PDB file of C-alpha atoms in Angstrom:
ATOM      1  CA  MET O   1     -38.825   4.353 -37.596  1.00  0.00           C
ATOM      2  CA  GLU O   2     -41.901   3.008 -38.549  1.00  0.00           C
ATOM      3  CA  ALA O   3     -44.077   4.874 -41.677  1.00  0.00           C
ATOM      4  CA  GLN O   4     -46.798   5.345 -39.556  1.00  0.00           C
ATOM      5  CA  GLY O   5     -45.720   6.825 -36.607  1.00  0.00           C
ATOM      6  CA  LEU O   6     -43.306   9.078 -38.091  1.00  0.00           C
ATOM      7  CA  PRO O   7     -45.095  12.168 -36.726  1.00  0.00           C
ATOM      8  CA  ALA O   8     -44.471  10.853 -32.517  1.00  0.00           C
ATOM      9  CA  ALA O   9     -40.876   9.484 -33.968  1.00  0.00           C
ATOM     10  CA  LEU O  10     -39.422  12.876 -34.972  1.00  0.00           C
ATOM     11  CA  ALA O  11     -41.058  14.449 -32.187  1.00  0.00           C
ATOM     12  CA  LEU O  12     -38.562  12.504 -29.797  1.00  0.00           C
ATOM     13  CA  VAL O  13     -35.549  12.586 -31.723  1.00  0.00           C
ATOM     14  CA  ALA O  14     -36.272  16.917 -32.347  1.00  0.00           C
ATOM     15  CA  SER O  15     -33.583  17.764 -30.211  1.00  0.00           C
ATOM     16  CA  SER O  16     -30.704  16.102 -32.075  1.00  0.00           C
ATOM     17  CA  GLY O  17     -31.551  18.608 -34.667  1.00  0.00           C
ATOM     18  CA  ALA O  18     -33.310  15.933 -36.653  1.00  0.00           C
ATOM     19  CA  GLY O  19     -36.674  17.524 -38.983  1.00  0.00           C
ATOM     20  CA  LEU O  20     -38.540  17.655 -41.630  1.00  0.00           C
ATOM     21  CA  SER O  21     -40.737  20.474 -42.894  1.00  0.00           C
ATOM     22  CA  PRO O  22     -44.452  20.554 -43.011  1.00  0.00           C
ATOM     23  CA  GLU O  23     -44.428  20.096 -46.659  1.00  0.00           C
ATOM     24  CA  LYS O  24     -42.037  17.028 -46.311  1.00  0.00           C
ATOM     25  CA  ARG O  25     -44.278  15.322 -43.689  1.00  0.00           C
ATOM     26  CA  ALA O  26     -47.381  15.876 -46.462  1.00  0.00           C
ATOM     27  CA  ALA O  27     -45.496  14.270 -48.631  1.00  0.00           C
ATOM     28  CA  LEU O  28     -44.217  11.230 -47.162  1.00  0.00           C
ATOM     29  CA  ALA O  29     -47.768  10.722 -45.363  1.00  0.00           C
ATOM     30  CA  VAL O  30     -48.743  10.262 -48.841  1.00  0.00           C
ATOM     31  CA  SER O  31     -46.565   8.609 -50.668  1.00  0.00           C
ATOM     32  CA  LEU O  32     -45.036   6.347 -48.129  1.00  0.00           C
ATOM     33  CA  PRO O  33     -48.623   4.420 -47.826  1.00  0.00           C
ATOM     34  CA  LEU O  34     -48.587   3.936 -52.357  1.00  0.00           C
ATOM     35  CA  LEU O  35     -44.483   2.989 -51.747  1.00  0.00           C
ATOM     36  CA  GLN O  36     -45.253   0.068 -49.514  1.00  0.00           C
ATOM     37  CA  ARG O  37     -48.642  -1.155 -51.771  1.00  0.00           C
ATOM     38  CA  ASP O  38     -46.310  -1.144 -54.741  1.00  0.00           C
ATOM     39  CA  TYR O  39     -44.080  -2.674 -54.363  1.00  0.00           C
ATOM     40  CA  ARG O  40     -46.048  -5.317 -51.882  1.00  0.00           C
ATOM     41  CA  PHE O  41     -43.944  -4.239 -48.359  1.00  0.00           C
ATOM     42  CA  GLU O  42     -44.670  -5.698 -45.393  1.00  0.00           C
ATOM     43  CA  ARG O  43     -43.522  -2.652 -43.927  1.00  0.00           C
ATOM     44  CA  VAL O  44     -42.278   0.242 -44.724  1.00  0.00           C
ATOM     45  CA  TRP O  45     -39.448   2.185 -42.640  1.00  0.00           C
ATOM     46  CA  PHE O  46     -38.848   5.810 -43.231  1.00  0.00           C
ATOM     47  CA  TRP O  47     -34.972   4.985 -42.651  1.00  0.00           C
ATOM     48  CA  GLY O  48     -33.982   9.501 -43.081  1.00  0.00           C
ATOM     49  CA  CYS O  49     -31.604  11.787 -44.960  1.00  0.00           C
ATOM     50  CA  ILE O  50     -28.067  12.165 -46.740  1.00  0.00           C
ATOM     51  CA  GLN O  51     -27.765  15.518 -46.797  1.00  0.00           C
ATOM     52  CA  GLY O  52     -25.611  16.984 -50.248  1.00  0.00           C
ATOM     53  CA  VAL O  53     -23.806  19.501 -51.534  1.00  0.00           C
ATOM     54  CA  ARG O  54     -26.813  20.338 -53.955  1.00  0.00           C
ATOM     55  CA  GLY O  55     -29.832  17.925 -52.394  1.00  0.00           C
ATOM     56  CA  ALA O  56     -31.172  15.371 -50.241  1.00  0.00           C
ATOM     57  CA  TYR O  57     -31.454  12.049 -50.969  1.00  0.00           C
ATOM     58  CA  TYR O  58     -34.643  11.029 -48.661  1.00  0.00           C
ATOM     59  CA  ILE O  59     -34.675   6.688 -48.088  1.00  0.00           C
ATOM     60  CA  ALA O  60     -36.953   4.746 -47.350  1.00  0.00           C
ATOM     61  CA  GLU O  61     -36.556   1.068 -46.350  1.00  0.00           C
ATOM     62  CA  GLY O  62     -39.042  -1.666 -47.561  1.00  0.00           C
ATOM     63  CA  LEU O  63     -39.230  -5.006 -45.517  1.00  0.00           C
ATOM     64  CA  GLY O  64     -40.249  -8.359 -46.244  1.00  0.00           C
ATOM     65  CA  ARG O  65     -42.321 -11.311 -43.807  1.00  0.00           C
ATOM     66  CA  ASP O  66     -38.777 -12.003 -42.785  1.00  0.00           C
ATOM     67  CA  ARG O  67     -36.911  -9.279 -40.900  1.00  0.00           C
ATOM     68  CA  ALA O  68     -33.657 -10.477 -41.317  1.00  0.00           C
ATOM     69  CA  ALA O  69     -33.730 -10.857 -45.710  1.00  0.00           C
ATOM     70  CA  PRO O  70     -32.146  -8.307 -47.434  1.00  0.00           C
ATOM     71  CA  ARG O  71     -34.046  -5.110 -47.265  1.00  0.00           C
ATOM     72  CA  ARG O  72     -35.245  -3.210 -50.313  1.00  0.00           C
ATOM     73  CA  ARG O  73     -34.165   0.557 -50.028  1.00  0.00           C
ATOM     74  CA  LEU O  74     -35.132   3.971 -52.457  1.00  0.00           C
ATOM     75  CA  TYR O  75     -35.008   6.785 -52.791  1.00  0.00           C
ATOM     76  CA  SER O  76     -36.066  10.307 -53.286  1.00  0.00           C
ATOM     77  CA  LEU O  77     -35.092  13.685 -54.411  1.00  0.00           C
ATOM     78  CA  ASN O  78     -38.938  15.041 -52.780  1.00  0.00           C
ATOM     79  CA  CYS O  79     -40.360  12.580 -50.828  1.00  0.00           C
ATOM     80  CA  LEU O  80     -42.930  11.650 -53.464  1.00  0.00           C
ATOM     81  CA  ASP O  81     -41.542   9.973 -56.264  1.00  0.00           C
ATOM     82  CA  TRP O  82     -39.686   7.529 -55.419  1.00  0.00           C
ATOM     83  CA  SER O  83     -35.871   5.219 -57.332  1.00  0.00           C
ATOM     84  CA  LEU O  84     -35.651   1.058 -56.638  1.00  0.00           C
ATOM     85  CA  LEU O  85     -31.221   1.243 -54.798  1.00  0.00           C
ATOM     86  CA  THR O  86     -30.589  -1.393 -57.041  1.00  0.00           C
ATOM     87  CA  ALA O  87     -28.036  -4.130 -55.805  1.00  0.00           C
ATOM     88  CA  ALA O  88     -24.273  -3.208 -56.591  1.00  0.00           C
ATOM     89  CA  SER O  89     -21.394  -6.178 -56.571  1.00  0.00           C
ATOM     90  CA  ARG O  90     -18.846  -6.895 -53.714  1.00  0.00           C
ATOM     91  CA  GLU O  91     -16.344  -4.760 -55.281  1.00  0.00           C
ATOM     92  CA  LYS O  92     -18.631  -1.762 -56.576  1.00  0.00           C
ATOM     93  CA  VAL O  93     -19.687  -1.543 -52.679  1.00  0.00           C
ATOM     94  CA  ALA O  94     -16.357  -1.956 -51.308  1.00  0.00           C
ATOM     95  CA  GLN O  95     -14.904   1.042 -53.779  1.00  0.00           C
ATOM     96  CA  ALA O  96     -18.060   3.440 -53.479  1.00  0.00           C
ATOM     97  CA  ARG O  97     -16.925   2.737 -49.781  1.00  0.00           C
ATOM     98  CA  GLN O  98     -13.582   4.091 -50.467  1.00  0.00           C
ATOM     99  CA  LEU O  99     -15.103   7.706 -51.420  1.00  0.00           C
ATOM    100  CA  LYS O 100     -14.271  10.611 -49.259  1.00  0.00           C
ATOM    101  CA  GLY O 101     -16.103  13.794 -49.014  1.00  0.00           C
ATOM    102  CA  ARG O 102     -19.952  15.313 -49.142  1.00  0.00           C
ATOM    103  CA  PHE O 103     -22.729  13.834 -51.713  1.00  0.00           C
ATOM    104  CA  ARG O 104     -22.998  16.215 -54.610  1.00  0.00           C
ATOM    105  CA  GLY O 105     -27.011  15.775 -54.277  1.00  0.00           C
ATOM    106  CA  ASP O 106     -26.677  13.966 -58.242  1.00  0.00           C
ATOM    107  CA  PRO O 107     -27.763  11.040 -58.428  1.00  0.00           C
ATOM    108  CA  SER O 108     -26.563  10.610 -61.501  1.00  0.00           C
ATOM    109  CA  PHE O 109     -23.034  11.532 -60.714  1.00  0.00           C
ATOM    110  CA  GLN O 110     -20.012   9.340 -61.359  1.00  0.00           C
ATOM    111  CA  TYR O 111     -16.875   9.294 -59.437  1.00  0.00           C
ATOM    112  CA  ASN O 112     -13.462   8.990 -60.571  1.00  0.00           C
ATOM    113  CA  LEU O 113     -11.757   6.341 -59.099  1.00  0.00           C
ATOM    114  CA  ALA O 114      -8.474   7.218 -60.135  1.00  0.00           C
ATOM    115  CA  ASP O 115      -8.522   9.763 -57.436  1.00  0.00           C
ATOM    116  CA  THR O 116      -8.417   7.486 -54.947  1.00  0.00           C
ATOM    117  CA  ASN O 117      -7.371   3.573 -55.868  1.00  0.00           C
ATOM    118  CA  ALA O 118      -5.300   3.606 -58.478  1.00  0.00           C
ATOM    119  CA  GLY O 119      -4.905   0.535 -58.725  1.00  0.00           C
ATOM    120  CA  ALA O 120      -8.808  -0.420 -59.266  1.00  0.00           C
ATOM    121  CA  ALA O 121      -8.530   1.766 -61.438  1.00  0.00           C
ATOM    122  CA  GLU O 122      -6.256   0.623 -63.654  1.00  0.00           C
ATOM    123  CA  ALA O 123      -7.655  -3.198 -63.502  1.00  0.00           C
ATOM    124  CA  LEU O 124     -11.128  -1.821 -64.635  1.00  0.00           C
ATOM    125  CA  LEU O 125      -9.364   0.071 -67.797  1.00  0.00           C
ATOM    126  CA  GLU O 126      -7.353  -3.780 -68.460  1.00  0.00           C
ATOM    127  CA  GLY O 127     -10.717  -5.255 -68.437  1.00  0.00           C
ATOM    128  CA  GLY O 128     -11.902  -2.330 -70.837  1.00  0.00           C
ATOM    129  CA  LEU O 129     -14.364  -1.161 -68.169  1.00  0.00           C
ATOM    130  CA  GLU O 130     -14.671   2.859 -67.143  1.00  0.00           C
ATOM    131  CA  PRO O 131     -12.968   3.611 -64.067  1.00  0.00           C
ATOM    132  CA  VAL O 132     -15.961   5.815 -62.265  1.00  0.00           C
ATOM    133  CA  ILE O 133     -18.578   5.034 -59.567  1.00  0.00           C
ATOM    134  CA  ARG O 134     -22.333   6.113 -59.761  1.00  0.00           C
ATOM    135  CA  GLU O 135     -23.387   8.319 -56.635  1.00  0.00           C
ATOM    136  CA  GLU O 136     -26.203   5.933 -56.391  1.00  0.00           C
ATOM    137  CA  THR O 137     -23.665   2.993 -55.732  1.00  0.00           C
ATOM    138  CA  ARG O 138     -22.115   5.134 -53.100  1.00  0.00           C
ATOM    139  CA  LEU O 139     -25.632   6.213 -51.237  1.00  0.00           C
ATOM    140  CA  LEU O 140     -26.335   2.122 -51.269  1.00  0.00           C
ATOM    141  CA  ALA O 141     -22.808   1.789 -49.446  1.00  0.00           C
ATOM    142  CA  THR O 142     -23.221   4.047 -47.182  1.00  0.00           C
ATOM    143  CA  ILE O 143     -26.591   3.214 -46.528  1.00  0.00           C
ATOM    144  CA  GLU O 144     -25.393  -0.564 -45.718  1.00  0.00           C
ATOM    145  CA  GLU O 145     -22.435   0.589 -43.666  1.00  0.00           C
ATOM    146  CA  ILE O 146     -24.728   2.610 -41.388  1.00  0.00           C
ATOM    147  CA  ASP O 147     -27.203  -0.029 -40.851  1.00  0.00           C
ATOM    148  CA  LYS O 148     -24.483  -2.709 -40.075  1.00  0.00           C
ATOM    149  CA  ALA O 149     -22.086  -0.167 -38.053  1.00  0.00           C
ATOM    150  CA  VAL O 150     -25.324   1.776 -35.682  1.00  0.00           C
ATOM    151  CA  GLY O 151     -28.801   0.039 -37.239  1.00  0.00           C
ATOM    152  CA  ILE O 152     -30.098  -1.003 -33.383  1.00  0.00           C
ATOM    153  CA  VAL O 153     -33.294  -2.730 -31.518  1.00  0.00           C
ATOM    154  CA  PRO O 154     -34.072  -3.164 -28.534  1.00  0.00           C
ATOM    155  CA  ARG O 155     -33.402  -7.033 -26.597  1.00  0.00           C
ATOM    156  CA  GLY O 156     -36.950  -8.505 -27.004  1.00  0.00           C
ATOM    157  CA  ALA O 157     -37.992  -6.637 -29.855  1.00  0.00           C
ATOM    158  CA  PHE O 158     -37.350  -9.714 -32.231  1.00  0.00           C
ATOM    159  CA  VAL O 159     -37.586 -13.291 -31.741  1.00  0.00           C
ATOM    160  CA  LYS O 160     -35.872 -16.209 -33.896  1.00  0.00           C
ATOM    161  CA  THR O 161     -37.295 -18.601 -35.215  1.00  0.00           C
ATOM    162  CA  PRO O 162     -36.076 -22.655 -34.724  1.00  0.00           C
ATOM    163  CA  LEU O 163     -35.688 -22.055 -38.435  1.00  0.00           C
ATOM    164  CA  GLY O 164     -33.848 -19.309 -39.031  1.00  0.00           C
ATOM    165  CA  SER O 165     -36.043 -16.473 -40.002  1.00  0.00           C
ATOM    166  CA  VAL O 166     -36.647 -13.544 -37.946  1.00  0.00           C
ATOM    167  CA  HIS O 167     -39.717 -11.637 -36.789  1.00  0.00           C
ATOM    168  CA  GLU O 168     -41.799  -9.411 -34.357  1.00  0.00           C
ATOM    169  CA  ASN O 169     -41.936 -10.080 -30.787  1.00  0.00           C
ATOM    170  CA  ARG O 170     -45.892  -9.966 -30.361  1.00  0.00           C
ATOM    171  CA  HIS O 171     -44.970  -9.952 -27.132  1.00  0.00           C
ATOM    172  CA  PHE O 172     -42.360  -7.006 -26.367  1.00  0.00           C
ATOM    173  CA  GLU O 173     -44.505  -4.319 -24.662  1.00  0.00           C
ATOM    174  CA  GLY O 174     -40.923  -2.485 -23.951  1.00  0.00           C
ATOM    175  CA  LEU O 175     -37.796  -2.022 -21.555  1.00  0.00           C
ATOM    176  CA  SER O 176     -38.009  -0.798 -18.048  1.00  0.00           C
ATOM    177  CA  LEU O 177     -36.471   3.187 -17.972  1.00  0.00           C
ATOM    178  CA  VAL O 178     -34.460   0.744 -15.769  1.00  0.00           C
ATOM    179  CA  GLU O 179     -33.585  -1.367 -18.323  1.00  0.00           C
ATOM    180  CA  ALA O 180     -33.209   1.553 -21.521  1.00  0.00           C
ATOM    181  CA  LYS O 181     -30.551   3.325 -20.040  1.00  0.00           C
ATOM    182  CA  LYS O 182     -27.764   0.438 -20.371  1.00  0.00           C
ATOM    183  CA  LEU O 183     -26.428  -0.529 -23.068  1.00  0.00           C
ATOM    184  CA  CYS O 184     -25.727  -4.435 -23.260  1.00  0.00           C
ATOM    185  CA  SER O 185     -29.910  -3.487 -23.526  1.00  0.00           C
ATOM    186  CA  TYR O 186     -29.698  -2.958 -27.333  1.00  0.00           C
ATOM    187  CA  PHE O 187     -28.846  -4.824 -30.101  1.00  0.00           C
ATOM    188  CA  HIS O 188     -27.670  -4.528 -33.459  1.00  0.00           C
ATOM    189  CA  PHE O 189     -30.024  -5.128 -36.228  1.00  0.00           C
ATOM    190  CA  THR O 190     -27.626  -6.906 -38.382  1.00  0.00           C
ATOM    191  CA  GLU O 191     -25.409 -10.463 -38.604  1.00  0.00           C
ATOM    192  CA  PRO O 192     -24.136 -11.249 -34.806  1.00  0.00           C
ATOM    193  CA  VAL O 193     -19.864 -11.126 -34.683  1.00  0.00           C
ATOM    194  CA  ASN O 194     -18.877 -10.957 -31.661  1.00  0.00           C
ATOM    195  CA  LEU O 195     -22.018 -13.858 -30.654  1.00  0.00           C
ATOM    196  CA  LYS O 196     -20.098 -16.099 -32.304  1.00  0.00           C
ATOM    197  CA  ASN O 197     -16.645 -15.642 -30.878  1.00  0.00           C
ATOM    198  CA  LYS O 198     -18.295 -16.132 -27.477  1.00  0.00           C
ATOM    199  CA  THR O 199     -17.733 -19.071 -25.889  1.00  0.00           C
ATOM    200  CA  LEU O 200     -19.821 -22.040 -24.368  1.00  0.00           C
ATOM    201  CA  LEU O 201     -19.709 -20.982 -20.213  1.00  0.00           C
ATOM    202  CA  GLU O 202     -20.943 -17.122 -21.823  1.00  0.00           C
ATOM    203  CA  LYS O 203     -23.763 -17.934 -23.910  1.00  0.00           C
ATOM    204  CA  ALA O 204     -25.233 -20.050 -20.695  1.00  0.00           C
ATOM    205  CA  ASN O 205     -27.589 -17.730 -19.808  1.00  0.00           C
ATOM    206  CA  LEU O 206     -28.339 -16.345 -23.270  1.00  0.00           C
ATOM    207  CA  ASP O 207     -31.757 -17.098 -24.861  1.00  0.00           C
ATOM    208  CA  PRO O 208     -31.563 -18.254 -28.133  1.00  0.00           C
ATOM    209  CA  ALA O 209     -34.747 -16.852 -29.139  1.00  0.00           C
ATOM    210  CA  THR O 210     -33.820 -13.570 -28.298  1.00  0.00           C
ATOM    211  CA  ASP O 211     -30.011 -12.897 -27.519  1.00  0.00           C
ATOM    212  CA  PHE O 212     -28.750 -13.735 -31.147  1.00  0.00           C
ATOM    213  CA  LEU O 213     -27.698 -10.287 -31.841  1.00  0.00           C
ATOM    214  CA  ASP O 214     -24.531  -8.667 -31.316  1.00  0.00           C
ATOM    215  CA  SER O 215     -25.219  -5.716 -27.499  1.00  0.00           C
ATOM    216  CA  LEU O 216     -23.721  -2.665 -28.021  1.00  0.00           C
ATOM    217  CA  GLU O 217     -22.099  -2.704 -24.849  1.00  0.00           C
ATOM    218  CA  HIS O 218     -19.300  -4.691 -27.143  1.00  0.00           C
ATOM    219  CA  ASP O 219     -18.805  -1.951 -29.816  1.00  0.00           C
ATOM    220  CA  ILE O 220     -15.581  -0.219 -30.425  1.00  0.00           C
ATOM    221  CA  PRO O 221     -13.933   2.190 -29.469  1.00  0.00           C
ATOM    222  CA  HIS O 222     -16.034   0.751 -26.870  1.00  0.00           C
ATOM    223  CA  GLY O 223     -19.731   1.102 -25.587  1.00  0.00           C
ATOM    224  CA  LYS O 224     -19.985   3.791 -23.467  1.00  0.00           C
ATOM    225  CA  GLY O 225     -17.197   6.068 -26.404  1.00  0.00           C
ATOM    226  CA  SER O 226     -19.542   5.276 -29.051  1.00  0.00           C
ATOM    227  CA  TRP O 227     -23.013   6.026 -27.976  1.00  0.00           C
ATOM    228  CA  SER O 228     -24.352   8.836 -26.378  1.00  0.00           C
ATOM    229  CA  VAL O 229     -27.361   7.936 -23.902  1.00  0.00           C
ATOM    230  CA  GLN O 230     -29.493  10.015 -22.726  1.00  0.00           C
ATOM    231  CA  VAL O 231     -33.655  10.433 -20.428  1.00  0.00           C
ATOM    232  CA  GLU O 232     -35.836  13.161 -22.240  1.00  0.00           C
ATOM    233  CA  LYS O 233     -38.756  14.096 -22.088  1.00  0.00           C
ATOM    234  CA  GLY O 234     -39.483  14.217 -18.669  1.00  0.00           C
ATOM    235  CA  GLY O 235     -37.831  10.445 -18.419  1.00  0.00           C
ATOM    236  CA  THR O 236     -40.301   9.176 -20.728  1.00  0.00           C
ATOM    237  CA  ALA O 237     -38.534   8.613 -23.445  1.00  0.00           C
ATOM    238  CA  VAL O 238     -34.251   6.625 -23.832  1.00  0.00           C
ATOM    239  CA  VAL O 239     -32.621   8.613 -27.067  1.00  0.00           C
ATOM    240  CA  LEU O 240     -29.384   6.900 -28.535  1.00  0.00           C
ATOM    241  CA  ARG O 241     -27.059   9.313 -30.441  1.00  0.00           C
ATOM    242  CA  SER O 242     -24.134   7.554 -31.934  1.00  0.00           C
ATOM    243  CA  LEU O 243     -20.655   9.229 -32.050  1.00  0.00           C
ATOM    244  CA  LEU O 244     -19.227   6.816 -34.865  1.00  0.00           C
ATOM    245  CA  TRP O 245     -21.957   8.335 -37.186  1.00  0.00           C
ATOM    246  CA  LEU O 246     -23.112  11.924 -36.519  1.00  0.00           C
ATOM    247  CA  GLY O 247     -26.921  11.516 -37.061  1.00  0.00           C
ATOM    248  CA  LEU O 248     -27.941   8.849 -36.505  1.00  0.00           C
ATOM    249  CA  THR O 249     -30.186   8.776 -33.302  1.00  0.00           C
ATOM    250  CA  PHE O 250     -32.031   6.069 -31.811  1.00  0.00           C
ATOM    251  CA  TYR O 251     -35.240   6.561 -29.508  1.00  0.00           C
ATOM    252  CA  HIS O 252     -37.349   4.485 -27.486  1.00  0.00           C
ATOM    253  CA  VAL O 253     -40.647   4.601 -25.026  1.00  0.00           C
ATOM    254  CA  PRO O 254     -39.807   2.645 -21.962  1.00  0.00           C
ATOM    255  CA  MET O 255     -42.765   0.098 -20.928  1.00  0.00           C
ATOM    256  CA  THR O 256     -44.340   0.707 -24.770  1.00  0.00           C
ATOM    257  CA  LYS O 257     -43.649  -1.272 -28.661  1.00  0.00           C
ATOM    258  CA  GLN O 258     -42.301   2.746 -30.114  1.00  0.00           C
ATOM    259  CA  TYR O 259     -38.441   2.622 -31.098  1.00  0.00           C
ATOM    260  CA  GLY O 260     -37.086   3.737 -34.223  1.00  0.00           C
ATOM    261  CA  TYR O 261     -34.223   5.003 -35.540  1.00  0.00           C
ATOM    262  CA  ILE O 262     -33.386   7.785 -37.740  1.00  0.00           C
ATOM    263  CA  TYR O 263     -30.990   8.987 -40.238  1.00  0.00           C
ATOM    264  CA  PHE O 264     -30.229  13.174 -40.357  1.00  0.00           C
ATOM    265  CA  GLY O 265     -26.606  14.251 -41.621  1.00  0.00           C
ATOM    266  CA  THR O 266     -24.029  13.885 -44.493  1.00  0.00           C
ATOM    267  CA  GLY O 267     -23.086  10.514 -44.666  1.00  0.00           C
ATOM    268  CA  GLU O 268     -19.920  11.023 -43.571  1.00  0.00           C
ATOM    269  CA  LYS O 269     -18.120   8.703 -40.690  1.00  0.00           C
ATOM    270  CA  ASN O 270     -16.911  10.307 -37.645  1.00  0.00           C
ATOM    271  CA  THR O 271     -12.463   8.605 -38.570  1.00  0.00           C
ATOM    272  CA  ASP O 272     -11.399  11.011 -35.475  1.00  0.00           C
ATOM    273  CA  LEU O 273     -13.488   9.312 -33.040  1.00  0.00           C
ATOM    274  CA  PRO O 274     -10.814   7.094 -31.408  1.00  0.00           C
ATOM    275  CA  PHE O 275      -8.837   9.886 -31.602  1.00  0.00           C
ATOM    276  CA  MET O 276     -11.211  12.266 -28.806  1.00  0.00           C
ATOM    277  CA  LEU O 277     -11.633  10.140 -26.416  1.00  0.00           C
TER     278      LEU O 277
END
């Protein structure tokens, strides 16, 4: 969610149990604008918090002019001092996603890969490398996985130019209340998968400028089984909660430009969801 509108956004998702102490809010109000200035980001989003055993990671994302470009992610242990999460190789990220259990809350903590993937650990040993993964790498892999799976935006909030870049739609004035209650009105803000498999007939009624992402209605397990949609605040706000990544909450105020999502959880995927439906 936008750093500038953080207090109002937290009030809209408070029913999910997401929140920050007054001290943390004050710290973010000071540090996030400085973060945007120092790294020369066009926008800074406060992504949320992953709670570990010994401490919590507060996450921020920096965006450039092209919203579809890779984001730069940073974490903080106190909402004041921020560290950049450096990109890792695909192999490391894939291995980090196999790790289970709670985060420790210590960025320097090292997981022994032999506990989860003996084959990969043996291959690293043969190459003269230690079979360990730092918690920083696991943190980056988890954030990317959550963004890819449940990072969403309203339909029409972004437009794709003929050159392929993605920008905020200045003419977007929000969804109507009727449309805001439909899963088909929300898109995954990541590289589309289902859209590429649609036939030309299915794409005939789509606007390539706005319908260039995958809709939530095609999520697996079936859309309504992956999301909880509720109208709150006396019908003035629509809140979507992910049942796959418990702790991810999206909000939208119909007929306004106010929308966003935030994550407050342990960074663990709800793998039991298919058996709960």
